[in-house]
Coordinates of C-alpha atoms and ligand atoms in Angstrom, one line a residue:
X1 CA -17.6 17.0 5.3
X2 CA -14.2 15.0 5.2
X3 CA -14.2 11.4 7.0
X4 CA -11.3 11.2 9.3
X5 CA -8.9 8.7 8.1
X6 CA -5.3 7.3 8.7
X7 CA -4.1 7.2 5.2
X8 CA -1.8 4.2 4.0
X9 CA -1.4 2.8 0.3
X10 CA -4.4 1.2 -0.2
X11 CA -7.0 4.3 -0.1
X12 CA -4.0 7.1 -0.1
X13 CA -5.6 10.5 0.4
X14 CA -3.0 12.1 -1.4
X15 CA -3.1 10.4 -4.4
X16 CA -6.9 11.2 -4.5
X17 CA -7.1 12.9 -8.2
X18 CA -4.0 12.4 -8.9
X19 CA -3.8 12.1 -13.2
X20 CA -1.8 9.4 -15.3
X21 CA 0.1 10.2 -17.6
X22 CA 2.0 7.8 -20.4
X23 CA 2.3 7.8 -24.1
X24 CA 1.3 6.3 -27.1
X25 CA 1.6 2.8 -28.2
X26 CA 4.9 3.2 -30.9
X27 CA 3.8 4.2 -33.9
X28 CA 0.4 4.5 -33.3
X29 CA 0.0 8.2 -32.5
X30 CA -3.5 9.3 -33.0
X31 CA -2.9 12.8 -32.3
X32 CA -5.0 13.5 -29.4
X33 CA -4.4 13.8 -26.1
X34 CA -6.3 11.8 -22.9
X35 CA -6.3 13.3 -19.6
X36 CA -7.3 10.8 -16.7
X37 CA -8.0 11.4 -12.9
X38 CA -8.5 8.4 -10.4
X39 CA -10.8 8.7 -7.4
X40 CA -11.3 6.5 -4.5
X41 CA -9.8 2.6 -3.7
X42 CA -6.5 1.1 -5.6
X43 CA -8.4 -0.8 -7.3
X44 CA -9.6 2.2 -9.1
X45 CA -6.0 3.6 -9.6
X46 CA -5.7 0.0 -11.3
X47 CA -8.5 0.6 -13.3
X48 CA -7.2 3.5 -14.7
X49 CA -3.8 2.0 -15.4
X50 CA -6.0 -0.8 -17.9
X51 CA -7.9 2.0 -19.3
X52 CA -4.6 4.2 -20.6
X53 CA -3.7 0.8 -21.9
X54 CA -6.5 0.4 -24.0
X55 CA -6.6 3.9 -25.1
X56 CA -2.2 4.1 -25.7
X57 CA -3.4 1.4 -28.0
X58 CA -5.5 3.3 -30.0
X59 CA -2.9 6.3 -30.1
X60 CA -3.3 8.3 -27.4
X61 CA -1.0 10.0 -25.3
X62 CA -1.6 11.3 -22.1
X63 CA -1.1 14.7 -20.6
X64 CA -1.3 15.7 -16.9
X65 CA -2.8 18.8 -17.9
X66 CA -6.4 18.5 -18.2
X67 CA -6.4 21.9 -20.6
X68 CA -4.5 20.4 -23.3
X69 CA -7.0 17.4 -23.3
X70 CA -9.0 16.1 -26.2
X71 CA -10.4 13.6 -23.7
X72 CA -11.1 13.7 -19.8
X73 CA -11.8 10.9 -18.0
X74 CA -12.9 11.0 -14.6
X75 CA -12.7 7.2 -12.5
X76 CA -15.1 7.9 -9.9
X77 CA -15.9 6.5 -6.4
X78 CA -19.6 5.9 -4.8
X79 CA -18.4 4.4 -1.5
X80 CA -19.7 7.4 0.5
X81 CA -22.4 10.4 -0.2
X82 CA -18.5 12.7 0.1
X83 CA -16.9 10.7 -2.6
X84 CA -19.6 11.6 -4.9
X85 CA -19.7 15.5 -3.6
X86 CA -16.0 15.5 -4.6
X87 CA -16.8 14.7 -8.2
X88 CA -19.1 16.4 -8.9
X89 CA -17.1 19.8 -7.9
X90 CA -14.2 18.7 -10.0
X91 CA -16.7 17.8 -12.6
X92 CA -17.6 21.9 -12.0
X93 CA -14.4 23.1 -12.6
X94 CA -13.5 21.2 -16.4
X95 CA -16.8 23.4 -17.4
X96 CA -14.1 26.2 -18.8
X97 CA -12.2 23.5 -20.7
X98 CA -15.4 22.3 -22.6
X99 CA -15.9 26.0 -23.6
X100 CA -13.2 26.8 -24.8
X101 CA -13.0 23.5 -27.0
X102 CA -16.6 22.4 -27.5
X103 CA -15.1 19.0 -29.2
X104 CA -13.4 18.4 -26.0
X105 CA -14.9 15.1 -24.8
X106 CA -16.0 14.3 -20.8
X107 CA -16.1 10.9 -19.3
X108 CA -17.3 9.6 -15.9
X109 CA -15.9 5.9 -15.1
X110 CA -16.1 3.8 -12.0
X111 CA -18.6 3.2 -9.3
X112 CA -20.1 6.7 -10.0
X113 CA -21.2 5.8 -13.9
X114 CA -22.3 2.1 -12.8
X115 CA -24.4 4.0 -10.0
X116 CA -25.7 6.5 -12.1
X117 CA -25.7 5.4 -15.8
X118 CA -27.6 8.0 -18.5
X119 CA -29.0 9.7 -15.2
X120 CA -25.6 10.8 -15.1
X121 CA -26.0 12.5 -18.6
X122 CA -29.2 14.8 -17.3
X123 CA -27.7 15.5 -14.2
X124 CA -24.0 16.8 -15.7
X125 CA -25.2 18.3 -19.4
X126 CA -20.9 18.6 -19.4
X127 CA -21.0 14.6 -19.8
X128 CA -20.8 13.3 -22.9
X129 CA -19.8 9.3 -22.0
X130 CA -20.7 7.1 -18.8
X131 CA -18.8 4.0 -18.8
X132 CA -18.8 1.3 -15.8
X133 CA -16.4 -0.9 -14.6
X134 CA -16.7 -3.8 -17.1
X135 CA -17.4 -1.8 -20.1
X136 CA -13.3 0.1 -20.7
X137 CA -12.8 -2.7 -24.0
X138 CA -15.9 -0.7 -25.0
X139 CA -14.1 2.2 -25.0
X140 CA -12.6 3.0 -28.4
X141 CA -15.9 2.7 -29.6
X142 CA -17.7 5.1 -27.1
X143 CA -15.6 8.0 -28.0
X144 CA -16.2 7.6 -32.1
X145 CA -20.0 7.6 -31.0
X146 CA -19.3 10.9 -29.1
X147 CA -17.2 12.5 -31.9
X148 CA -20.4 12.1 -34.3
X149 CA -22.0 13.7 -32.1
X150 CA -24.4 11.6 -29.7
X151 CA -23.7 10.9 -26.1
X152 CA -22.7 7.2 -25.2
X153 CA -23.4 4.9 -22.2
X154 CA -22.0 1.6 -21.7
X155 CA -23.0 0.5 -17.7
X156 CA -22.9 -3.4 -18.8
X157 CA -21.5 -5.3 -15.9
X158 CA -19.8 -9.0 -17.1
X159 CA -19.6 -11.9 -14.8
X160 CA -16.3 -12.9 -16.9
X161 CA -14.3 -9.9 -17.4
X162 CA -11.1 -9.2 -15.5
X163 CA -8.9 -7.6 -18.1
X164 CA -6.6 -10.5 -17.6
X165 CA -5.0 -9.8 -20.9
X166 CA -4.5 -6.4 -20.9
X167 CA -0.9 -5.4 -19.3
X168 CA -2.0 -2.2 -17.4
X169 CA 0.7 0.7 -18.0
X170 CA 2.7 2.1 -14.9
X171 CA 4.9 4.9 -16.4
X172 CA 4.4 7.3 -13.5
X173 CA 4.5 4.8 -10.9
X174 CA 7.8 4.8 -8.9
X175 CA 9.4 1.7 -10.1
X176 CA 9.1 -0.1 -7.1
X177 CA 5.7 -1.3 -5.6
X178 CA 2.8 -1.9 -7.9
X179 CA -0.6 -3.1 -7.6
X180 CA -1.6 -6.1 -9.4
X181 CA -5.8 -7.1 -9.3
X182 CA -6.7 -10.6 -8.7
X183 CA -10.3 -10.4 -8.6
X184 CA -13.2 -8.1 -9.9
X185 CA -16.7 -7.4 -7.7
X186 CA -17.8 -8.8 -4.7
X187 CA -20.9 -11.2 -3.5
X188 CA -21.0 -10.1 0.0
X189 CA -24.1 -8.0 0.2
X190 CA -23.1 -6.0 3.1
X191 CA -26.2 -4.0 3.8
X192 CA -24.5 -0.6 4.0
X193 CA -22.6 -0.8 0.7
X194 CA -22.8 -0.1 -2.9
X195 CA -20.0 -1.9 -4.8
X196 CA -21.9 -4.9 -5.2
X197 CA -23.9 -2.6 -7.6
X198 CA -21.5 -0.5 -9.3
X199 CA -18.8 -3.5 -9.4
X200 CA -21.3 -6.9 -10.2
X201 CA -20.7 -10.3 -9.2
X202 CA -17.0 -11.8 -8.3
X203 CA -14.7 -13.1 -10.3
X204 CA -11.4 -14.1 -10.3
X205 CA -8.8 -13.5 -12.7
X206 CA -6.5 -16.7 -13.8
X207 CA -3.8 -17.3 -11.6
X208 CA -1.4 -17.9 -14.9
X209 CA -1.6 -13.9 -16.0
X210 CA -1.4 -13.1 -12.3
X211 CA 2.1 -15.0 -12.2
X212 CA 2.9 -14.1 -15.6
X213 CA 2.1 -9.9 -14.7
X214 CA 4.1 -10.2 -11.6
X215 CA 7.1 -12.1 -12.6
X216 CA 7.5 -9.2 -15.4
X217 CA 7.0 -6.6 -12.9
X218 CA 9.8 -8.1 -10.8
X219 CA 11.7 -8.5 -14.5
X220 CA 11.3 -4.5 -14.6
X221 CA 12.7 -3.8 -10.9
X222 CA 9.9 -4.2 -9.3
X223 CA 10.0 -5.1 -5.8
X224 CA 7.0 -5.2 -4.4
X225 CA 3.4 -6.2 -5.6
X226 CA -0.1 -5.6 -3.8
X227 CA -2.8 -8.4 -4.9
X228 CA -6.0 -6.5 -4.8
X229 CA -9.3 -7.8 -4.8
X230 CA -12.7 -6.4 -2.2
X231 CA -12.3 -9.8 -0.9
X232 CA -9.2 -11.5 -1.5
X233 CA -10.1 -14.3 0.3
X234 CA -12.8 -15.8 -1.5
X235 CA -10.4 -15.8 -4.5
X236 CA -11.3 -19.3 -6.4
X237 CA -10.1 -20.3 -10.0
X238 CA -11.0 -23.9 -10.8
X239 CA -8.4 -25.3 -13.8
X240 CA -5.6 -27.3 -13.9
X241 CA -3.5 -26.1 -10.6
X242 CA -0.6 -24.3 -11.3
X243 CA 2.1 -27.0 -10.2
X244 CA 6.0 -25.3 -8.7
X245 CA 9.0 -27.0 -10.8
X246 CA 12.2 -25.9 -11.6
X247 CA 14.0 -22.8 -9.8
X248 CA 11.9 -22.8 -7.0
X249 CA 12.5 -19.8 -4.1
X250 CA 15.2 -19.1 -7.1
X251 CA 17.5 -15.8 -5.9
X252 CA 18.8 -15.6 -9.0
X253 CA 18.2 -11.8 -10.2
X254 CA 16.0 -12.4 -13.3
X255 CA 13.4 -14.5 -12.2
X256 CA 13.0 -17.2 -14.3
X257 CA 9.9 -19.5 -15.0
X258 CA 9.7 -20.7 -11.5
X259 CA 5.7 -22.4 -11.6
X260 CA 4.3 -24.3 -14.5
X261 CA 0.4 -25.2 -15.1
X262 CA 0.5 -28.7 -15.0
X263 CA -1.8 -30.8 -16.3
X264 CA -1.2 -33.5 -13.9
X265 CA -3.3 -32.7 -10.8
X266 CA -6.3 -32.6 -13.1
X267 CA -9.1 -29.9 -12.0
X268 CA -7.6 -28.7 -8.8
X269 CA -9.1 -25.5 -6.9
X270 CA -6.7 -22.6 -6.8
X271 CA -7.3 -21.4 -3.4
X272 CA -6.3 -17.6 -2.2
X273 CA -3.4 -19.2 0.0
X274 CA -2.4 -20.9 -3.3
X275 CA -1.9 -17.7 -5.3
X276 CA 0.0 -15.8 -2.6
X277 CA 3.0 -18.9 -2.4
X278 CA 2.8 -19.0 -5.8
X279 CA 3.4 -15.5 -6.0
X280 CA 6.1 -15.5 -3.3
X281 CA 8.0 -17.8 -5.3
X282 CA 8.4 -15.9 -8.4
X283 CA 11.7 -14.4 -6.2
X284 CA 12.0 -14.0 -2.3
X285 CA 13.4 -10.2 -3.5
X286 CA 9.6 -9.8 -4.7
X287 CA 7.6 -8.4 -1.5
X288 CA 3.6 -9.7 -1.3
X289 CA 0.9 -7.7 0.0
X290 CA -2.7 -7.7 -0.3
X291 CA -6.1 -6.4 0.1
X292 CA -8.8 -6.6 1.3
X293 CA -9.4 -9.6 3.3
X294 CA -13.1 -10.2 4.8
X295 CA -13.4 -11.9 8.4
X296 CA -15.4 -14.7 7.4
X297 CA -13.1 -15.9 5.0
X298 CA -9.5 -15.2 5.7
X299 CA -8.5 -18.9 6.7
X300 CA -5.8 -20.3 9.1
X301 CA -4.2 -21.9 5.6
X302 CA -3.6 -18.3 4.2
X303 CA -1.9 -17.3 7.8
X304 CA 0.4 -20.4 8.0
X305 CA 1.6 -19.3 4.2
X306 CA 2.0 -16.0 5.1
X307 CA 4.1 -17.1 7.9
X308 CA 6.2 -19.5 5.8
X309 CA 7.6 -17.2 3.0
X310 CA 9.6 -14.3 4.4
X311 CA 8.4 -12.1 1.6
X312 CA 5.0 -12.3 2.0
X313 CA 4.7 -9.0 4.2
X314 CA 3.1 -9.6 7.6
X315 CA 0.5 -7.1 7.5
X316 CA -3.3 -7.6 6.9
X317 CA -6.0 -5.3 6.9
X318 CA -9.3 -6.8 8.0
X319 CA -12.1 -4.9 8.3
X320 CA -14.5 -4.9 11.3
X321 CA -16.9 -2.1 11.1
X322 CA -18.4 -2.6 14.3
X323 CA -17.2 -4.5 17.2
X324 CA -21.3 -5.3 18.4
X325 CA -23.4 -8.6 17.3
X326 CA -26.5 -6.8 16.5
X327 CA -25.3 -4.5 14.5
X328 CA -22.5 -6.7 12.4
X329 CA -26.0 -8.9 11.9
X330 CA -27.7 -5.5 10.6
X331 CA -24.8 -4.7 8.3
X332 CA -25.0 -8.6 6.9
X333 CA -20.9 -9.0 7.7
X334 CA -21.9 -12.6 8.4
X335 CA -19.6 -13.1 11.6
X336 CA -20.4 -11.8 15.0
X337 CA -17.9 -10.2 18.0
X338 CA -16.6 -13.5 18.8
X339 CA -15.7 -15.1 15.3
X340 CA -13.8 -11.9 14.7
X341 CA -12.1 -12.0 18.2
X342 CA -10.9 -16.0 17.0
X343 CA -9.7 -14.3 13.8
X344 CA -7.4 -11.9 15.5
X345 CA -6.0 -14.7 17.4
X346 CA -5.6 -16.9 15.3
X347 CA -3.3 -14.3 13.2
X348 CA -1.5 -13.7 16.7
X349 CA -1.0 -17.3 16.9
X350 CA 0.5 -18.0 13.9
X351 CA 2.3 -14.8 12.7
X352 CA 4.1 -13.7 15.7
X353 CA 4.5 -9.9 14.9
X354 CA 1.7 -8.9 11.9
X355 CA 0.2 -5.7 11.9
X356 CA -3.6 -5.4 11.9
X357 CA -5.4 -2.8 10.4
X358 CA -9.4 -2.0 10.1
X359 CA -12.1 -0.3 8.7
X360 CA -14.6 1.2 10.8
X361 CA -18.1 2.7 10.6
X362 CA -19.9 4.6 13.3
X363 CA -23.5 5.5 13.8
X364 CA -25.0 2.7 11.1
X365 CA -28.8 2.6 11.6
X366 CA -30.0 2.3 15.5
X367 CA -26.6 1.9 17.0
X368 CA -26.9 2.7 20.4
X369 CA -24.2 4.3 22.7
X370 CA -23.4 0.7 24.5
X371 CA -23.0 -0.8 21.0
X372 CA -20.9 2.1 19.6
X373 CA -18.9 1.0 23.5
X374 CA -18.2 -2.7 21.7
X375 CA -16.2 -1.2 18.9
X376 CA -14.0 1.0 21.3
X377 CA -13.4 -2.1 23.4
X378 CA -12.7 -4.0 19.9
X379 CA -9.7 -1.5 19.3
X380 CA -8.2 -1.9 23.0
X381 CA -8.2 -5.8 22.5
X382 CA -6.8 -5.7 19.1
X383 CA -4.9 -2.6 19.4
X384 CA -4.7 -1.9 15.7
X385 CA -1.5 -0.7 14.0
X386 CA -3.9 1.3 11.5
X387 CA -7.3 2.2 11.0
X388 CA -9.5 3.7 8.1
X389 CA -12.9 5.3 10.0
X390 CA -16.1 7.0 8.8
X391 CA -19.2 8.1 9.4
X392 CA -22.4 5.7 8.3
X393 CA -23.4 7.2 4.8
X394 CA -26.4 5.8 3.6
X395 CA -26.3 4.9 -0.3
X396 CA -29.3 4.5 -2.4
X397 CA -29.6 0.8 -3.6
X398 CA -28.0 -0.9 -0.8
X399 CA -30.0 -3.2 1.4
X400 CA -29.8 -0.8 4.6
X401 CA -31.3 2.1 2.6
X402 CA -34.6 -0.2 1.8
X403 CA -34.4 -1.8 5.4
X404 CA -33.3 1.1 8.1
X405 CA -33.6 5.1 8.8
X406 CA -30.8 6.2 9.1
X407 CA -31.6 7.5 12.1
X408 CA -28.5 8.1 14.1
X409 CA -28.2 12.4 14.2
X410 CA -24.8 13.7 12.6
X411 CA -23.7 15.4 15.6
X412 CA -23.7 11.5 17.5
X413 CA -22.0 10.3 14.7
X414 CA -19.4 12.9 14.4
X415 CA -18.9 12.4 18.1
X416 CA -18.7 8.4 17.8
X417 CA -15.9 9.0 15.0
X418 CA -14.0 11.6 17.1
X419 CA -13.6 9.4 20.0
X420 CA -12.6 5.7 17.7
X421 CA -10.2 8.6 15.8
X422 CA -8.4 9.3 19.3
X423 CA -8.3 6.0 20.2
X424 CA -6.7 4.6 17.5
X425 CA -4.4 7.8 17.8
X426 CA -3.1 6.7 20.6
X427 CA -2.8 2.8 19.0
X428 CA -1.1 4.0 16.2
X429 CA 1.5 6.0 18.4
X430 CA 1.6 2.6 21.0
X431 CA 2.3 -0.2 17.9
X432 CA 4.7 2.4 16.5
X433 CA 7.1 3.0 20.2
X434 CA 6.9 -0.5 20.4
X435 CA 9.2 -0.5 17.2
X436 CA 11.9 1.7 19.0
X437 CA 15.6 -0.1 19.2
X438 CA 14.6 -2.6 16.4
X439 CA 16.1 -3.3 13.0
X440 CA 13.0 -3.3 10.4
X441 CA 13.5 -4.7 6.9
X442 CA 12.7 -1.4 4.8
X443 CA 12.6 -1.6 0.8
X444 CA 13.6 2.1 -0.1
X445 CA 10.9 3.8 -2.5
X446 CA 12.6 7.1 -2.8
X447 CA 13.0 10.5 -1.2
X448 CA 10.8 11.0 1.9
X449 CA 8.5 14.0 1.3
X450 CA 9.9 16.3 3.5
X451 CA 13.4 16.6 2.0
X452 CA 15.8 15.1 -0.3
X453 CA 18.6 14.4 2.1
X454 CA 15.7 11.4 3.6
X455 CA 14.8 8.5 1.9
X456 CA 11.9 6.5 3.1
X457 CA 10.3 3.2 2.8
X458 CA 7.9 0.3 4.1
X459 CA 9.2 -1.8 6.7
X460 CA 7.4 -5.9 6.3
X461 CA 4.5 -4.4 8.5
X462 CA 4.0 -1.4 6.3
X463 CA 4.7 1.4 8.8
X464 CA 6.4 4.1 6.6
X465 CA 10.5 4.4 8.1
X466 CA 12.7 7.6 7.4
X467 CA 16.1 7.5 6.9
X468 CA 19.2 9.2 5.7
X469 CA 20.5 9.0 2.5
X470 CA 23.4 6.9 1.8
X471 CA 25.9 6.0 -0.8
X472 CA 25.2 2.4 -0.6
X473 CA 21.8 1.9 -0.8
X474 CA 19.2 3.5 -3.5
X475 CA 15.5 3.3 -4.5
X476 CA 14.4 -0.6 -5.1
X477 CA 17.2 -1.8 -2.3
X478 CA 16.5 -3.2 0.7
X479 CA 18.3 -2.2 3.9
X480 CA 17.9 -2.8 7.6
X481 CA 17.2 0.3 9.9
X482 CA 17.6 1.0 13.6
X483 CA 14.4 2.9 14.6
X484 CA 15.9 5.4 17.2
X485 CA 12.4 7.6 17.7
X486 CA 8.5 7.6 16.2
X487 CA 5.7 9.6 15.4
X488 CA 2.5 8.0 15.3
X489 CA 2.7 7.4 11.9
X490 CA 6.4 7.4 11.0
X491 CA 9.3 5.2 12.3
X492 CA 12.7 7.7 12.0
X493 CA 16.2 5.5 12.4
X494 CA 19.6 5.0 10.4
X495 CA 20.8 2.2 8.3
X496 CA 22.7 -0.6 10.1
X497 CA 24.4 -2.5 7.4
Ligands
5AD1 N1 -20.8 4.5 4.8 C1 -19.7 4.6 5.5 N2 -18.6 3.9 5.2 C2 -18.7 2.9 4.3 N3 -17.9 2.0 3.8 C3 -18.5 1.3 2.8 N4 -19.7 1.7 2.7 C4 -19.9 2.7 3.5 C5 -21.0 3.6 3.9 N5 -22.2 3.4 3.2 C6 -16.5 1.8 4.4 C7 -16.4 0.4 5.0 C8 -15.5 -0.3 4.0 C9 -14.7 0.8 3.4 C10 -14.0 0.6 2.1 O1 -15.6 1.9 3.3 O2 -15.7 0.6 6.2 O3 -14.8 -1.3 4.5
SF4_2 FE1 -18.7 -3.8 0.3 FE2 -18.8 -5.9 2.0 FE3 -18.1 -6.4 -0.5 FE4 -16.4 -5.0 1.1 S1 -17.1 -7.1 1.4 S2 -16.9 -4.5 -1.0 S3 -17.8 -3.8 2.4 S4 -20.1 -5.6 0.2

């Protein structure tokens, strides 16, 4: 059964399987062709990008049809029980393709193969490679161990690894927004979830190749990057702080070296509110986003820097879950109702006009109807612009599946979701009337979907804005619109300059 979710970038339903395609390092041009397919969170999608990287380097190309493969990859998801339904079927359907071309090889990535490892291999006889999260260097040497003809697992997690070196390839991105990963894994422990077992213990990635990635991205035309990590806020690199120095806040077009690593503030701590100014100041044309930022982290210091660089976009998805004690003490979240409510303020204190958006689960273990009441109550005091909501799926592994039944009956929890999916219906439509008659910031990504005479874009607080065409403006611009009318999940206006 589908969860019910309001889609935006960072878990986009319709990019769900969506296949990458590139081609070979130059001269390098093995002769056989990679098909890939990304499930689940960006950071995923960003996995994938490293992982055509490593492969381009070995000669691959990439197709986009998965029957003129010589190599599938699949980068799975284990969030929920349906994530892992999903690939399975598609698993189901590259059957035909290993038939007709029995040296064809299959390969499960991600969350999935971490879960899983060579259980994966008995349970899918089409598998021929399982690779985790911190094993893609390995893989080079996993397909010449399937081409002799034995299966191959690498499920090794690394506390080190973040693929700092490796540029990830975007050739079928749009041009205009990437996604740049800051940190790997997360040491959080919430009870209901698996990625601290498919995606080991957190690290972050040197702030130096962070910089160094975006600054080429914004070199390219780039205009917007998203710094993704399951918990941005705990992001922590202790060596010599990166120091600002010449061309700082520079509007020149080609960003120059705006930061260097100085030497003289000895072992400073680069802190998450660090890495997003130094970010912004690569060029105020480069937009900053993030994601995800956890409650009992996200500190007043990160809001005051958001508020101080114009380009660092005033949106921030934090994740409740629940908006009751008990059972944010069950889920091990490690704040209660009332830290979270300081949290919202706070960010309503110091970023006049941010959008807030949320995750939310209903029907964890033993949630009763007056606690499921605290997290409706939770959205009308924070009123969220978006929210992402599901049902409680218990995972094998995770603390809540050794501690609690999951004893809640489907139909409650399908009633429970309903009800948080209406109300934030009616949020969504409320945050985005509020717009009406105001001139949003938009950075034009391209066409909208619906027709070629529309172009549409993000405003600063990530609501999706549709607009005419115009000579004056193109993809990778930034423009100001008038929103004349809304949906609830579009703003619709005209350009005013
Ligand atoms: N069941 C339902 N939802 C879950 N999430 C994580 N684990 C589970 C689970 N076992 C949701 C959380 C998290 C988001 C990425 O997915 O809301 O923030
Ligand atoms: Fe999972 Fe919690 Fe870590 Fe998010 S913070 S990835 S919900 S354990």
């Amino acid at each position: 059964m589908m969860d019910l979710e309001i889609p935006d970038k960072t878990h986009d339903e319709s990019r769900q399987g969506e296949a990458l395609v590139l081609e070979p390092a130059a001269g390098k041009n093995n002769g056989r062709k990679l098909y890939i397919e990304s499930y689940g969170c960006a950071m995923n999608f960003s996995d994938s990008e490293i992982v055509a990287s490593i492969l381009a380097e070995q000669g691959f190309e990439t197709t986009a049809d998965h029957n003129l493969a010589d190599v599938i990859f699949i980068n799975t998801c284990s969030i929920r029980e349906n994530a892992e339904q999903r690939v399975r079927n598609r698993l189901k359907e590259f059957t035909v393709a290993k038939v007709r071309n029995p040296g064809l090889v299959v390969g499960v990535l991600g969350c999935m193969a971490e879960r899983l490892k060579s259980k994966f291999l008995e349970e899918e006889k089409l598998v021929d490679v399982v690779v985790g999260p911190d094993a893609y260097r390995n893989l080079p040497e996993l397909i010449d161990q399937v081409d002799s003809g034995q299966k191959a697992v690498n499920v090794l997690l690394s506390r080190e690894e973040t693929y700092a070196d490796i540029s990830p390839v975007r050739l079928n991105s749009n041009g205009i927004n990437a996604f740049v990963s800051i940190m790997r894994g997360c040491d959080n422990m919430c009870s209901f979830c698996v990625v601290p077992f498919t995606r080991g213990r957190e690290r972050s990635r040197d702030p130096k190749s962070i910089v160094a990635e975006c600054t080429d991205l914004f070199n390219k035309g780039y205009r917007e990057v998203t710094l993704l990590g399951q918990n941005v806020d705990s992001y922590k690199w202790k060596q010599p702080h990166p120091t600002l120095s010449k061309g700082e806040g520079s509007d020149e077009p080609e960003a120059k070296e705006v930061l260097s690593f100085g030497e003289d503030l000895g072992e400073a701590t680069t802190n998450f509110a660090n890495l997003l100014e130094l970010v912004a100041l690569i060029n105020p044309d480069l937009r900053v986003r993030f994601s995800t930022s956890h409650p009992k982290d996200i500190t007043d210091d990160v809001l005051y820097t958001i508020n101080r660089y114009e380009n660092i976009c005033n949106y921030i998805h934090l994740p409740v879950q629940s908006g009751n004690s008990r059972i944010l003490d069950m889920m091990n979240r490690t704040y209660d109702r009332e830290w979270y409510i300081n949290r919202i303020d706070a960010i309503r204190r110091i970023i006049p006009d941010c959008a807030i958006s949320t995750d939310v689960i209903t029907g964890f273990c033993t949630e009763t109807d007056e606690e499921h009441h605290d997290t409706v109550t939770m959205m009308d005091y924070v009123k969220y612009d978006f929210a992402y909501m599901f049902k409680y799926s218990e995972r094998p592994g995770t603390l809540a599946a050794k501690r609690y039944a999951d004893d809640i009956p489907e139909e409650v929890k399908q009633k429970r979701l309903a009800q948080i999916v209406a109300k934030q219906q009616e949020y969504s439509f409320y945050r985005m009337q509020a717009r009406i008659g105001k001139v949003e910031k938009v950075l034009i990504e391209g066409y909208s979907k619906k027709s070629d005479k529309d172009y549409c874009g993000r405003s600063d607080q990530n609501a999706m804005v549709i607009f005419p065409v115009g000579d004056n403006y193109k993809p990778g611009e930034y423009v100001n619109v008038l929103i004349e009318r809304s949906t609830s999940a579009t703003l619709i206006g005209v350009v005013v300059d």
